mmCIF file of C-alpha atoms and ligand atoms in Angstrom:
data_model
loop_
_atom_site.group_PDB
_atom_site.id
_atom_site.type_symbol
_atom_site.label_atom_id
_atom_site.label_comp_id
_atom_site.label_asym_id
_atom_site.label_seq_id
_atom_site.Cartn_x
_atom_site.Cartn_y
_atom_site.Cartn_z
ATOM 1 C CA UNK A 1091 70.083 105.972 92.194
ATOM 2 C CA UNK A 1092 71.766 108.976 90.633
ATOM 3 C CA UNK A 1093 75.539 109.031 90.623
ATOM 4 C CA UNK A 1094 75.454 112.225 92.682
ATOM 5 C CA UNK A 1095 73.408 110.559 95.442
ATOM 6 C CA UNK A 1096 75.719 107.563 95.389
ATOM 7 C CA UNK A 1097 78.833 109.718 95.698
ATOM 8 C CA UNK A 1098 77.357 111.673 98.591
ATOM 9 C CA UNK A 1099 76.448 108.632 100.673
ATOM 10 C CA UNK A 1100 78.412 108.053 103.887
ATOM 11 C CA UNK A 1101 77.497 104.364 104.160
ATOM 12 C CA UNK A 1102 77.084 102.031 101.229
ATOM 13 C CA UNK A 1103 76.037 98.446 100.672
ATOM 14 C CA UNK A 1104 78.482 97.137 98.092
ATOM 15 C CA UNK A 1105 78.764 93.825 96.294
ATOM 16 C CA UNK A 1106 82.412 92.857 95.814
ATOM 17 C CA UNK A 1107 83.301 90.435 93.023
ATOM 18 C CA UNK A 1108 86.468 88.468 92.476
ATOM 19 C CA UNK A 1109 87.307 86.064 89.687
ATOM 20 C CA UNK A 1110 90.877 85.028 90.443
ATOM 21 C CA UNK A 1111 93.855 83.551 88.618
ATOM 22 C CA UNK A 1112 92.806 80.053 89.651
ATOM 23 C CA UNK A 1113 89.713 80.409 87.368
ATOM 24 C CA UNK A 1114 87.710 78.379 89.877
ATOM 25 C CA UNK A 1115 84.692 80.660 89.915
ATOM 26 C CA UNK A 1116 83.197 83.969 90.976
ATOM 27 C CA UNK A 1117 83.393 85.014 94.639
ATOM 28 C CA UNK A 1118 80.682 87.417 95.821
ATOM 29 C CA UNK A 1119 80.410 89.367 99.075
ATOM 30 C CA UNK A 1120 77.783 91.927 100.046
ATOM 31 C CA UNK A 1121 79.351 94.308 102.527
ATOM 32 C CA UNK A 1122 77.911 97.260 104.448
ATOM 33 C CA UNK A 1123 80.673 99.844 104.597
ATOM 34 C CA UNK A 1124 81.025 103.100 106.484
ATOM 35 C CA UNK A 1125 83.855 105.626 106.798
ATOM 36 C CA UNK A 1126 87.190 105.759 105.058
ATOM 37 C CA UNK A 1127 90.850 104.759 105.515
ATOM 38 C CA UNK A 1128 91.645 103.414 108.988
ATOM 39 C CA UNK A 1129 88.226 104.590 110.138
ATOM 40 C CA UNK A 1130 86.510 102.254 107.707
ATOM 41 C CA UNK A 1131 84.088 99.903 109.396
ATOM 42 C CA UNK A 1132 82.308 97.138 107.580
ATOM 43 C CA UNK A 1133 79.999 94.242 108.136
ATOM 44 C CA UNK A 1134 79.591 91.221 105.882
ATOM 45 C CA UNK A 1135 75.947 90.759 104.915
ATOM 46 C CA UNK A 1136 76.214 87.725 102.621
ATOM 47 C CA UNK A 1137 78.809 85.723 100.727
ATOM 48 C CA UNK A 1138 78.552 83.266 97.857
ATOM 49 C CA UNK A 1139 80.533 81.456 95.227
ATOM 50 C CA UNK A 1140 79.488 80.460 91.739
ATOM 51 C CA UNK A 1141 81.853 77.840 90.358
ATOM 52 C CA UNK A 1142 82.633 77.894 86.653
ATOM 53 C CA UNK A 1143 81.610 74.709 84.865
ATOM 54 C CA UNK A 1144 84.389 72.694 83.205
ATOM 55 C CA UNK A 1145 83.321 74.114 79.855
ATOM 56 C CA UNK A 1146 83.415 77.719 81.107
ATOM 57 C CA UNK A 1147 86.721 77.132 82.855
ATOM 58 C CA UNK A 1148 88.275 75.772 79.676
ATOM 59 C CA UNK A 1149 87.229 78.937 77.809
ATOM 60 C CA UNK A 1150 88.918 81.069 80.491
ATOM 61 C CA UNK A 1151 91.998 78.877 80.557
ATOM 62 C CA UNK A 1152 92.335 79.269 76.802
ATOM 63 C CA UNK A 1153 92.788 82.977 77.456
ATOM 64 C CA UNK A 1154 94.817 83.018 80.641
ATOM 65 C CA UNK A 1155 97.165 80.154 79.905
ATOM 66 C CA UNK A 1156 97.711 80.832 76.235
ATOM 67 C CA UNK A 1157 99.224 84.242 75.762
ATOM 68 C CA UNK A 1158 98.503 83.939 72.045
ATOM 69 C CA UNK A 1159 94.720 83.694 72.315
ATOM 70 C CA UNK A 1160 93.007 85.419 69.400
ATOM 71 C CA UNK A 1161 91.791 88.954 69.939
ATOM 72 C CA UNK A 1162 88.230 88.053 68.899
ATOM 73 C CA UNK A 1163 88.080 85.585 71.799
ATOM 74 C CA UNK A 1164 89.257 88.254 74.267
ATOM 75 C CA UNK A 1165 86.553 90.566 72.979
ATOM 76 C CA UNK A 1166 83.823 87.922 73.133
ATOM 77 C CA UNK A 1167 84.746 86.774 76.642
ATOM 78 C CA UNK A 1168 84.831 90.420 77.770
ATOM 79 C CA UNK A 1169 81.086 90.450 77.027
ATOM 80 C CA UNK A 1170 80.296 86.851 77.958
ATOM 81 C CA UNK A 1171 81.732 87.037 81.489
ATOM 82 C CA UNK A 1172 79.551 89.921 82.744
ATOM 83 C CA UNK A 1173 76.516 88.062 81.392
ATOM 84 C CA UNK A 1174 77.496 84.988 83.371
ATOM 85 C CA UNK A 1175 78.266 87.119 86.436
ATOM 86 C CA UNK A 1176 74.946 89.003 86.208
ATOM 87 C CA UNK A 1177 73.106 85.645 86.311
ATOM 88 C CA UNK A 1178 75.211 84.501 89.274
ATOM 89 C CA UNK A 1179 74.512 87.793 91.078
ATOM 90 C CA UNK A 1180 70.755 87.550 90.454
ATOM 91 C CA UNK A 1181 70.505 84.073 91.977
ATOM 92 C CA UNK A 1182 72.899 84.937 94.832
ATOM 93 C CA UNK A 1183 70.853 88.010 95.777
ATOM 94 C CA UNK A 1184 67.629 86.083 95.456
ATOM 95 C CA UNK A 1185 68.928 83.270 97.674
ATOM 96 C CA UNK A 1186 69.853 85.840 100.332
ATOM 97 C CA UNK A 1187 66.511 87.676 100.080
ATOM 98 C CA UNK A 1188 68.236 90.784 98.764
ATOM 99 C CA UNK A 1189 67.105 92.820 95.796
ATOM 100 C CA UNK A 1190 69.349 94.604 93.308
ATOM 101 C CA UNK A 1191 67.853 97.938 94.367
ATOM 102 C CA UNK A 1192 69.314 97.444 97.878
ATOM 103 C CA UNK A 1193 72.837 97.251 96.442
ATOM 104 C CA UNK A 1194 74.407 100.694 96.056
ATOM 105 C CA UNK A 1195 77.289 99.555 93.877
ATOM 106 C CA UNK A 1196 79.377 96.642 92.676
ATOM 107 C CA UNK A 1197 83.175 96.546 92.995
ATOM 108 C CA UNK A 1198 84.380 94.174 90.298
ATOM 109 C CA UNK A 1199 87.990 93.122 89.964
ATOM 110 C CA UNK A 1200 87.435 91.425 86.597
ATOM 111 C CA UNK A 1201 89.324 88.451 85.204
ATOM 112 C CA UNK A 1202 92.988 89.076 84.615
ATOM 113 C CA UNK A 1203 93.947 87.713 81.208
ATOM 114 C CA UNK A 1204 97.277 89.484 80.898
ATOM 115 C CA UNK A 1205 99.586 91.102 83.409
ATOM 116 C CA UNK A 1206 102.933 92.381 82.254
ATOM 117 C CA UNK A 1207 104.645 94.244 85.046
ATOM 118 C CA UNK A 1208 108.087 94.424 83.449
ATOM 119 C CA UNK A 1209 108.363 97.042 80.696
ATOM 120 C CA UNK A 1210 108.491 95.854 77.087
ATOM 121 C CA UNK A 1211 109.133 98.014 74.054
ATOM 122 C CA UNK A 1212 106.214 99.068 71.847
ATOM 123 C CA UNK A 1213 107.157 101.328 68.914
ATOM 124 C CA UNK A 1214 110.267 102.445 70.742
ATOM 125 C CA UNK A 1215 108.536 103.058 74.062
ATOM 126 C CA UNK A 1216 108.819 100.947 77.202
ATOM 127 C CA UNK A 1217 105.355 99.962 78.380
ATOM 128 C CA UNK A 1218 103.862 97.862 81.194
ATOM 129 C CA UNK A 1219 100.300 96.663 80.822
ATOM 130 C CA UNK A 1220 97.550 94.723 82.518
ATOM 131 C CA UNK A 1221 94.178 93.575 81.249
ATOM 132 C CA UNK A 1222 91.176 92.604 83.359
ATOM 133 C CA UNK A 1223 88.147 91.615 81.324
ATOM 134 C CA UNK A 1224 84.444 91.247 82.111
ATOM 135 C CA UNK A 1225 83.501 94.764 81.088
ATOM 136 C CA UNK A 1226 82.155 96.844 84.009
ATOM 137 C CA UNK A 1227 79.879 98.875 81.750
ATOM 138 C CA UNK A 1228 78.239 95.725 80.398
ATOM 139 C CA UNK A 1229 77.819 94.439 83.964
ATOM 140 C CA UNK A 1230 76.259 97.756 85.045
ATOM 141 C CA UNK A 1231 73.683 97.561 82.256
ATOM 142 C CA UNK A 1232 72.852 93.915 82.879
ATOM 143 C CA UNK A 1233 72.458 94.270 86.658
ATOM 144 C CA UNK A 1234 71.142 97.832 86.777
ATOM 145 C CA UNK A 1235 73.725 98.479 89.522
ATOM 146 C CA UNK A 1236 76.547 101.025 89.250
ATOM 147 C CA UNK A 1237 79.867 99.213 88.852
ATOM 148 C CA UNK A 1238 83.345 100.297 89.847
ATOM 149 C CA UNK A 1239 85.777 98.176 87.852
ATOM 150 C CA UNK A 1240 89.268 98.121 86.342
ATOM 151 C CA UNK A 1241 91.132 98.982 89.536
ATOM 152 C CA UNK A 1242 94.650 98.243 88.384
ATOM 153 C CA UNK A 1243 95.175 100.576 85.448
ATOM 154 C CA UNK A 1244 95.434 103.902 87.312
ATOM 155 C CA UNK A 1245 98.275 102.648 89.466
ATOM 156 C CA UNK A 1246 100.076 101.231 86.463
ATOM 157 C CA UNK A 1247 99.699 104.500 84.577
ATOM 158 C CA UNK A 1248 101.650 106.090 87.429
ATOM 159 C CA UNK A 1249 104.570 103.714 87.006
ATOM 160 C CA UNK A 1250 103.222 101.136 89.483
ATOM 161 C CA UNK A 1251 102.742 97.433 88.985
ATOM 162 C CA UNK A 1252 98.971 97.771 89.414
ATOM 163 C CA UNK A 1253 99.416 95.004 91.981
ATOM 164 C CA UNK A 1254 99.061 93.931 94.677
ATOM 165 C CA UNK A 1255 95.998 96.010 95.617
ATOM 166 C CA UNK A 1256 94.906 94.036 98.684
ATOM 167 C CA UNK A 1257 97.529 95.785 100.914
ATOM 168 C CA UNK A 1258 95.354 98.899 101.345
ATOM 169 C CA UNK A 1259 92.549 96.697 102.640
ATOM 170 C CA UNK A 1260 94.978 94.687 104.789
ATOM 171 C CA UNK A 1261 96.214 97.926 106.331
ATOM 172 C CA UNK A 1262 92.780 99.321 107.124
ATOM 173 C CA UNK A 1263 91.601 96.010 108.570
ATOM 174 C CA UNK A 1264 94.588 94.531 110.375
ATOM 175 C CA UNK A 1265 95.948 97.743 111.894
ATOM 176 C CA UNK A 1266 93.173 97.465 114.513
ATOM 177 C CA UNK A 1267 94.898 94.370 115.964
ATOM 178 C CA UNK A 1268 97.909 96.492 117.010
ATOM 179 C CA UNK A 1269 100.259 93.579 116.331
ATOM 180 C CA UNK A 1270 103.100 93.185 113.864
ATOM 181 C CA UNK A 1271 101.042 91.294 111.329
ATOM 182 C CA UNK A 1272 101.601 89.520 108.044
ATOM 183 C CA UNK A 1273 98.476 89.136 105.943
ATOM 184 C CA UNK A 1274 99.092 86.391 103.404
ATOM 185 C CA UNK A 1275 96.797 85.496 100.539
ATOM 186 C CA UNK A 1276 97.229 82.155 98.830
ATOM 187 C CA UNK A 1277 95.174 82.393 95.661
ATOM 188 C CA UNK A 1278 96.664 81.337 92.327
ATOM 189 C CA UNK A 1279 99.590 83.558 93.286
ATOM 190 C CA UNK A 1280 100.691 84.239 96.847
ATOM 191 C CA UNK A 1281 101.064 87.765 98.124
ATOM 192 C CA UNK A 1282 101.841 89.160 101.513
ATOM 193 C CA UNK A 1283 101.310 92.453 103.349
ATOM 194 C CA UNK A 1284 103.156 93.590 106.447
ATOM 195 C CA UNK A 1285 101.168 95.822 108.794
ATOM 196 C CA UNK A 1286 103.186 97.262 111.690
ATOM 197 C CA UNK A 1287 101.706 97.216 115.199
ATOM 198 C CA UNK A 1288 101.406 101.018 115.175
ATOM 199 C CA UNK A 1289 99.430 100.924 111.894
ATOM 200 C CA UNK A 1290 101.691 103.496 110.234
ATOM 201 C CA UNK A 1291 100.658 103.475 106.535
ATOM 202 C CA UNK A 1292 104.098 104.577 105.379
ATOM 203 C CA UNK A 1293 105.604 101.397 106.863
ATOM 204 C CA UNK A 1294 103.181 99.032 105.122
ATOM 205 C CA UNK A 1295 105.076 96.774 102.741
ATOM 206 C CA UNK A 1296 103.771 94.094 100.437
ATOM 207 C CA UNK A 1297 104.713 92.047 97.440
ATOM 208 C CA UNK A 1298 103.803 89.025 95.372
ATOM 209 C CA UNK A 1299 105.847 86.163 96.831
ATOM 210 C CA UNK A 1300 105.521 83.609 94.048
ATOM 211 C CA UNK A 1301 103.162 80.738 93.260
ATOM 212 C CA UNK A 1302 100.152 80.182 95.513
ATOM 213 C CA UNK A 1303 97.964 77.296 94.366
ATOM 214 C CA UNK A 1304 98.897 77.663 90.728
ATOM 215 C CA UNK A 1305 101.737 75.117 90.548
ATOM 216 C CA UNK A 1306 99.918 72.714 92.881
ATOM 217 C CA UNK A 1307 96.657 72.894 90.911
ATOM 218 C CA UNK A 1308 98.299 72.444 87.531
ATOM 219 C CA UNK A 1309 100.488 69.557 88.724
ATOM 220 C CA UNK A 1310 97.629 67.675 90.358
ATOM 221 C CA UNK A 1311 95.387 68.260 87.344
ATOM 222 C CA UNK A 1312 98.023 66.783 85.031
ATOM 223 C CA UNK A 1313 98.996 63.849 87.259
ATOM 224 C CA UNK A 1314 95.689 62.906 88.914
ATOM 225 C CA UNK A 1315 93.006 64.708 86.889
ATOM 226 C CA UNK A 1316 91.719 66.258 90.131
ATOM 227 C CA UNK A 1317 91.048 70.013 90.336
ATOM 228 C CA UNK A 1318 93.266 70.481 93.414
ATOM 229 C CA UNK A 1319 95.100 68.611 96.172
ATOM 230 C CA UNK A 1320 92.334 68.677 98.777
ATOM 231 C CA UNK A 1321 93.717 69.690 102.182
ATOM 232 C CA UNK A 1322 97.206 68.964 100.814
ATOM 233 C CA UNK A 1323 96.598 65.243 101.417
ATOM 234 C CA UNK A 1324 98.714 64.038 98.501
ATOM 235 C CA UNK A 1325 101.589 66.381 99.347
ATOM 236 C CA UNK A 1326 101.508 65.203 102.965
ATOM 237 C CA UNK A 1327 102.094 61.595 101.805
ATOM 238 C CA UNK A 1328 105.237 62.473 99.850
ATOM 239 C CA UNK A 1329 108.745 63.492 100.732
ATOM 240 C CA UNK A 1330 110.954 66.385 99.768
ATOM 241 C CA UNK A 1331 113.197 66.172 96.727
ATOM 242 C CA UNK A 1332 116.015 68.605 97.400
ATOM 243 C CA UNK A 1333 117.116 68.249 93.787
ATOM 244 C CA UNK A 1334 113.754 69.392 92.431
ATOM 245 C CA UNK A 1335 113.622 72.098 95.084
ATOM 246 C CA UNK A 1336 117.047 73.400 94.119
ATOM 247 C CA UNK A 1337 116.094 73.280 90.454
ATOM 248 C CA UNK A 1338 113.050 75.459 91.204
ATOM 249 C CA UNK A 1339 114.993 77.910 93.374
ATOM 250 C CA UNK A 1340 117.636 78.291 90.673
ATOM 251 C CA UNK A 1341 115.360 78.482 87.633
ATOM 252 C CA UNK A 1342 112.384 80.479 88.847
ATOM 253 C CA UNK A 1343 113.425 83.975 87.807
ATOM 254 C CA UNK A 1344 110.518 85.647 89.607
ATOM 255 C CA UNK A 1345 111.622 84.894 93.167
ATOM 256 C CA UNK A 1346 114.944 86.594 92.421
ATOM 257 C CA UNK A 1347 113.314 89.850 91.263
ATOM 258 C CA UNK A 1348 113.500 92.863 93.559
ATOM 259 C CA UNK A 1349 110.242 94.537 94.636
ATOM 260 C CA UNK A 1350 108.078 96.158 93.535
ATOM 261 C CA UNK A 1351 107.162 92.950 91.823
ATOM 262 C CA UNK A 1352 104.019 91.123 90.774
ATOM 263 C CA UNK A 1353 103.333 88.033 88.763
ATOM 264 C CA UNK A 1354 100.632 85.785 87.335
ATOM 265 C CA UNK A 1355 99.909 82.902 85.042
ATOM 266 C CA UNK A 1356 102.155 84.461 82.405
ATOM 267 C CA UNK A 1357 105.036 83.194 84.521
ATOM 268 C CA UNK A 1358 103.647 80.236 86.520
ATOM 269 C CA UNK A 1359 101.407 78.857 83.759
ATOM 270 C CA UNK A 1360 101.646 75.783 81.563
ATOM 271 C CA UNK A 1361 105.209 76.377 80.258
ATOM 272 C CA UNK A 1362 106.543 76.585 83.818
ATOM 273 C CA UNK A 1363 104.746 73.466 85.046
ATOM 274 C CA UNK A 1364 105.599 71.372 81.980
ATOM 275 C CA UNK A 1365 109.307 72.154 82.415
ATOM 276 C CA UNK A 1366 109.124 71.376 86.146
ATOM 277 C CA UNK A 1367 107.290 68.079 85.644
ATOM 278 C CA UNK A 1368 109.787 67.046 82.925
ATOM 279 C CA UNK A 1369 112.590 67.641 85.410
ATOM 280 C CA UNK A 1370 110.705 65.647 88.060
ATOM 281 C CA UNK A 1371 110.309 62.719 85.632
ATOM 282 C CA UNK A 1372 114.038 62.825 84.877
ATOM 283 C CA UNK A 1373 114.641 62.695 88.639
ATOM 284 C CA UNK A 1374 112.295 59.648 88.748
ATOM 285 C CA UNK A 1375 110.128 61.219 91.451
ATOM 286 C CA UNK A 1376 106.816 59.706 92.564
ATOM 287 C CA UNK A 1377 103.711 61.881 92.245
ATOM 288 C CA UNK A 1378 103.275 62.550 96.001
ATOM 289 C CA UNK A 1379 106.951 63.580 96.214
ATOM 290 C CA UNK A 1380 106.378 66.061 93.394
ATOM 291 C CA UNK A 1381 103.338 67.510 95.200
ATOM 292 C CA UNK A 1382 105.259 67.621 98.474
ATOM 293 C CA UNK A 1383 108.172 69.449 96.876
ATOM 294 C CA UNK A 1384 105.950 71.920 94.993
ATOM 295 C CA UNK A 1385 104.098 72.676 98.247
ATOM 296 C CA UNK A 1386 107.387 73.085 100.065
ATOM 297 C CA UNK A 1387 108.570 75.425 97.319
ATOM 298 C CA UNK A 1388 105.366 77.485 97.600
ATOM 299 C CA UNK A 1389 106.075 78.041 101.306
ATOM 300 C CA UNK A 1390 109.783 78.566 100.631
ATOM 301 C CA UNK A 1391 108.982 81.431 98.218
ATOM 302 C CA UNK A 1392 106.696 83.063 100.800
ATOM 303 C CA UNK A 1393 109.266 82.785 103.585
ATOM 304 C CA UNK A 1394 112.094 83.931 101.344
ATOM 305 C CA UNK A 1395 110.131 87.036 100.262
ATOM 306 C CA UNK A 1396 109.429 87.954 103.881
ATOM 307 C CA UNK A 1397 113.025 87.367 104.997
ATOM 308 C CA UNK A 1398 114.597 89.343 102.220
ATOM 309 C CA UNK A 1399 112.177 92.134 101.531
ATOM 310 C CA UNK A 1400 110.045 92.869 104.564
ATOM 311 C CA UNK A 1401 111.640 94.959 107.242
ATOM 312 C CA UNK A 1402 109.639 94.465 110.406
ATOM 313 C CA UNK A 1403 109.775 96.379 113.647
ATOM 314 C CA UNK A 1404 110.184 93.527 116.089
ATOM 315 C CA UNK A 1405 109.064 89.961 115.630
ATOM 316 C CA UNK A 1406 105.973 88.999 113.649
ATOM 317 C CA UNK A 1407 103.143 88.222 116.063
ATOM 318 C CA UNK A 1408 100.370 87.216 113.700
ATOM 319 C CA UNK A 1409 100.246 85.565 110.255
ATOM 320 C CA UNK A 1410 96.716 85.632 108.895
ATOM 321 C CA UNK A 1411 96.171 83.429 105.835
ATOM 322 C CA UNK A 1412 93.461 84.090 103.263
ATOM 323 C CA UNK A 1413 92.583 82.596 99.880
ATOM 324 C CA UNK A 1414 91.780 78.993 98.969
ATOM 325 C CA UNK A 1415 95.277 77.924 100.052
ATOM 326 C CA UNK A 1416 94.246 78.532 103.676
ATOM 327 C CA UNK A 1417 92.311 75.223 103.381
ATOM 328 C CA UNK A 1418 95.474 73.355 102.450
ATOM 329 C CA UNK A 1419 96.443 71.839 105.800
ATOM 330 C CA UNK A 1420 99.858 70.825 104.569
ATOM 331 C CA UNK A 1421 100.694 74.396 103.508
ATOM 332 C CA UNK A 1422 99.344 75.734 106.816
ATOM 333 C CA UNK A 1423 101.441 73.271 108.823
ATOM 334 C CA UNK A 1424 104.618 74.264 106.996
ATOM 335 C CA UNK A 1425 103.789 77.964 107.395
ATOM 336 C CA UNK A 1426 103.372 77.473 111.143
ATOM 337 C CA UNK A 1427 106.791 75.804 111.236
ATOM 338 C CA UNK A 1428 108.716 78.398 109.263
ATOM 339 C CA UNK A 1429 107.040 81.429 110.867
ATOM 340 C CA UNK A 1430 107.163 80.074 114.444
ATOM 341 C CA UNK A 1431 106.674 81.574 117.030
ATOM 342 C CA UNK A 1432 104.164 83.814 115.183
ATOM 343 C CA UNK A 1433 100.538 82.801 115.587
ATOM 344 C CA UNK A 1434 99.438 81.353 112.205
ATOM 345 C CA UNK A 1435 95.693 81.504 111.620
ATOM 346 C CA UNK A 1436 93.238 81.359 108.771
ATOM 347 C CA UNK A 1437 91.856 84.806 107.935
ATOM 348 C CA UNK A 1438 88.480 83.502 109.120
ATOM 349 C CA UNK A 1439 89.849 83.209 112.646
ATOM 350 C CA UNK A 1440 90.734 86.907 112.480
ATOM 351 C CA UNK A 1441 87.265 87.904 111.275
ATOM 352 C CA UNK A 1442 87.623 87.802 107.484
ATOM 353 C CA UNK A 1443 86.324 84.672 105.776
ATOM 354 C CA UNK A 1444 89.380 83.382 103.883
ATOM 355 C CA UNK A 1445 87.321 82.401 100.837
ATOM 356 C CA UNK A 1446 85.880 85.878 100.400
ATOM 357 C CA UNK A 1447 88.706 88.141 101.495
ATOM 358 C CA UNK A 1448 89.413 89.449 98.000
ATOM 359 C CA UNK A 1449 85.725 89.936 97.160
ATOM 360 C CA UNK A 1450 85.344 91.890 100.430
ATOM 361 C CA UNK A 1451 88.488 93.834 99.561
ATOM 362 C CA UNK A 1452 87.132 94.966 96.187
ATOM 363 C CA UNK A 1453 83.877 96.072 97.818
ATOM 364 C CA UNK A 1454 85.940 98.233 100.186
ATOM 365 C CA UNK A 1455 88.139 99.570 97.366
ATOM 366 C CA UNK A 1456 85.007 100.486 95.371
ATOM 367 C CA UNK A 1457 83.692 102.321 98.452
ATOM 368 C CA UNK A 1458 86.941 104.321 98.669
ATOM 369 C CA UNK A 1459 86.729 105.175 94.965
ATOM 370 C CA UNK A 1460 83.174 106.461 95.487
ATOM 371 C CA UNK A 1461 84.498 108.397 98.517
ATOM 372 C CA UNK A 1462 87.028 110.029 96.177
ATOM 373 C CA UNK A 1463 89.859 108.419 98.142
ATOM 374 C CA UNK A 1464 93.004 106.804 96.745
ATOM 375 C CA UNK A 1465 93.491 103.132 97.591
ATOM 376 C CA UNK A 1466 96.765 102.053 96.079
ATOM 377 C CA UNK A 1467 99.810 101.803 98.336
ATOM 378 C CA UNK A 1468 102.501 103.591 96.293
ATOM 379 C CA UNK A 1469 105.475 102.215 98.232
ATOM 380 C CA UNK A 1470 104.126 98.740 97.472
ATOM 381 C CA UNK A 1471 103.235 99.041 93.798
ATOM 382 C CA UNK A 1472 105.954 101.533 92.861
ATOM 383 C CA UNK A 1473 103.453 104.156 91.645
ATOM 384 C CA UNK A 1474 104.671 107.735 91.830
ATOM 385 C CA UNK A 1475 101.677 108.815 93.903
ATOM 386 C CA UNK A 1476 98.366 107.746 95.454
ATOM 387 C CA UNK A 1477 95.571 107.262 92.924
ATOM 388 C CA UNK A 1478 91.813 106.933 93.038
ATOM 389 C CA UNK A 1479 91.370 103.531 91.450
ATOM 390 C CA UNK A 1480 88.879 102.280 88.895
ATOM 391 C CA UNK A 1481 86.205 103.349 86.470
ATOM 392 C CA UNK A 1482 82.669 104.127 87.519
ATOM 393 C CA UNK A 1483 79.975 102.830 85.168
ATOM 394 C CA UNK A 1484 76.477 103.922 86.047
ATOM 395 C CA UNK A 1485 73.747 101.289 86.232
ATOM 396 C CA UNK A 1486 70.110 101.727 85.340
HETATM 397 N N1 ADP B 1329 90.191 72.222 100.755
HETATM 398 C C1 ADP B 1329 91.202 72.670 100.007
HETATM 399 N N2 ADP B 1329 92.415 72.088 100.072
HETATM 400 C C2 ADP B 1329 93.448 72.517 99.322
HETATM 401 N N3 ADP B 1329 93.366 73.551 98.465
HETATM 402 C C3 ADP B 1329 92.186 74.186 98.354
HETATM 403 C C4 ADP B 1329 91.047 73.811 99.119
HETATM 404 N N4 ADP B 1329 90.023 74.653 98.804
HETATM 405 C C5 ADP B 1329 90.509 75.506 97.869
HETATM 406 N N5 ADP B 1329 91.796 75.239 97.589
HETATM 407 C C6 ADP B 1329 92.680 75.894 96.631
HETATM 408 O O1 ADP B 1329 92.291 77.236 96.480
HETATM 409 C C7 ADP B 1329 92.207 77.562 95.078
HETATM 410 C C8 ADP B 1329 91.247 78.695 94.871
HETATM 411 O O2 ADP B 1329 91.754 79.778 95.636
HETATM 412 P P1 ADP B 1329 91.286 81.271 95.399
HETATM 413 O O3 ADP B 1329 91.638 82.015 96.630
HETATM 414 O O4 ADP B 1329 89.877 81.270 94.912
HETATM 415 O O5 ADP B 1329 92.271 81.679 94.240
HETATM 416 P P2 ADP B 1329 92.055 82.770 93.097
HETATM 417 O O6 ADP B 1329 91.873 84.076 93.801
HETATM 418 O O7 ADP B 1329 93.305 82.681 92.287
HETATM 419 O O8 ADP B 1329 90.808 82.344 92.361
HETATM 420 C C9 ADP B 1329 91.812 76.247 94.432
HETATM 421 O O9 ADP B 1329 92.168 76.251 93.081
HETATM 422 C C10 ADP B 1329 92.619 75.247 95.275
HETATM 423 O O10 ADP B 1329 93.925 75.155 94.801
HETATM 424 MG MG1 MG B 1330 88.964 81.957 93.117
#
């Protein structure tokens, strides 16, 4: 399809891709999308997940958890990832009896390997930067499908944090509920969007709260050699250590930052967890108590961010939880307690499969880009103005 035809379409079938901070795999969602802004309507056609093998995950972790990874590795993985993704897409489409020619475009978030939202000096100039790899142009050539990728850079160029970007999607989706809503995503990092009952875009607020699954995953991997604390079972067996909790509250610089703010593995990666676990050993804590306290802290950071930085009009009626953390029953139970009497539900219960929310979001953001519509939320990211996000790379 020519780019001109694609741009002129009113409805598009878009494949959204997300490869998140957790490095667990690639999430895929084919979405039929029509309209724009609050008038956007969409229908999920198919969803799928392709897990990274241990070997692939260790390559990614070398990049995302070691800020000193060699440049040649960044460059190689930038080409290797789209190859891997193109294979995953081909089998996903095939399994769902879809052909690549039926897909109008791909919206690809890419894999964040570096996100520096606080300015640092380069040759006398203060610069923020973010890098998502898995080159969209390579992916477009390998799949034959036009790709919209690299969504974060335009917002950052305008003085924004380039994150979070889900709030635009949260606004266009949740404003239909006409309730004071918090849309929470617990991926590697947790972020939250407030959507007022009247759906007024200018009142939408959002920020990264702190760790999502990142501390929990790293702790459980180091202590139990399991990928994650399934359903929060280990945490549920432990008890709270107020001393470890207070240590975290005092020493985690991110939760004390004012918004706009965003974070990633740069902050909550291996250095952070090693220091925390050393402290826990000094406090002679048992493993379940460590998991319990880290889970408690994860919810504490979410609640604290809402209390301090989100001005709501009336009480919160609905808290919709997306991301893999929505499966963590222990986290969900604590969220229900601290946000009571708000109704706390998985995003799936409100019509958006929690495992694919971000993939669906990037399909919708790609659609807006092809519509020529901005999709950052400037009051959230700190950008000076709305921006049309991403780069369009034409497929075959
Ligand atoms: N059943 C479960 N119980 C507890 N945690 C889970 C469960 N399923 C997934 N998760 C968590 O969700 C994470 C993946 O979440 P995801 O939303 O994909 O994050 P990201 O966007 O950072 O990739 C896993 O690493 C794990 O911590
Ligand atoms: Mg993931």
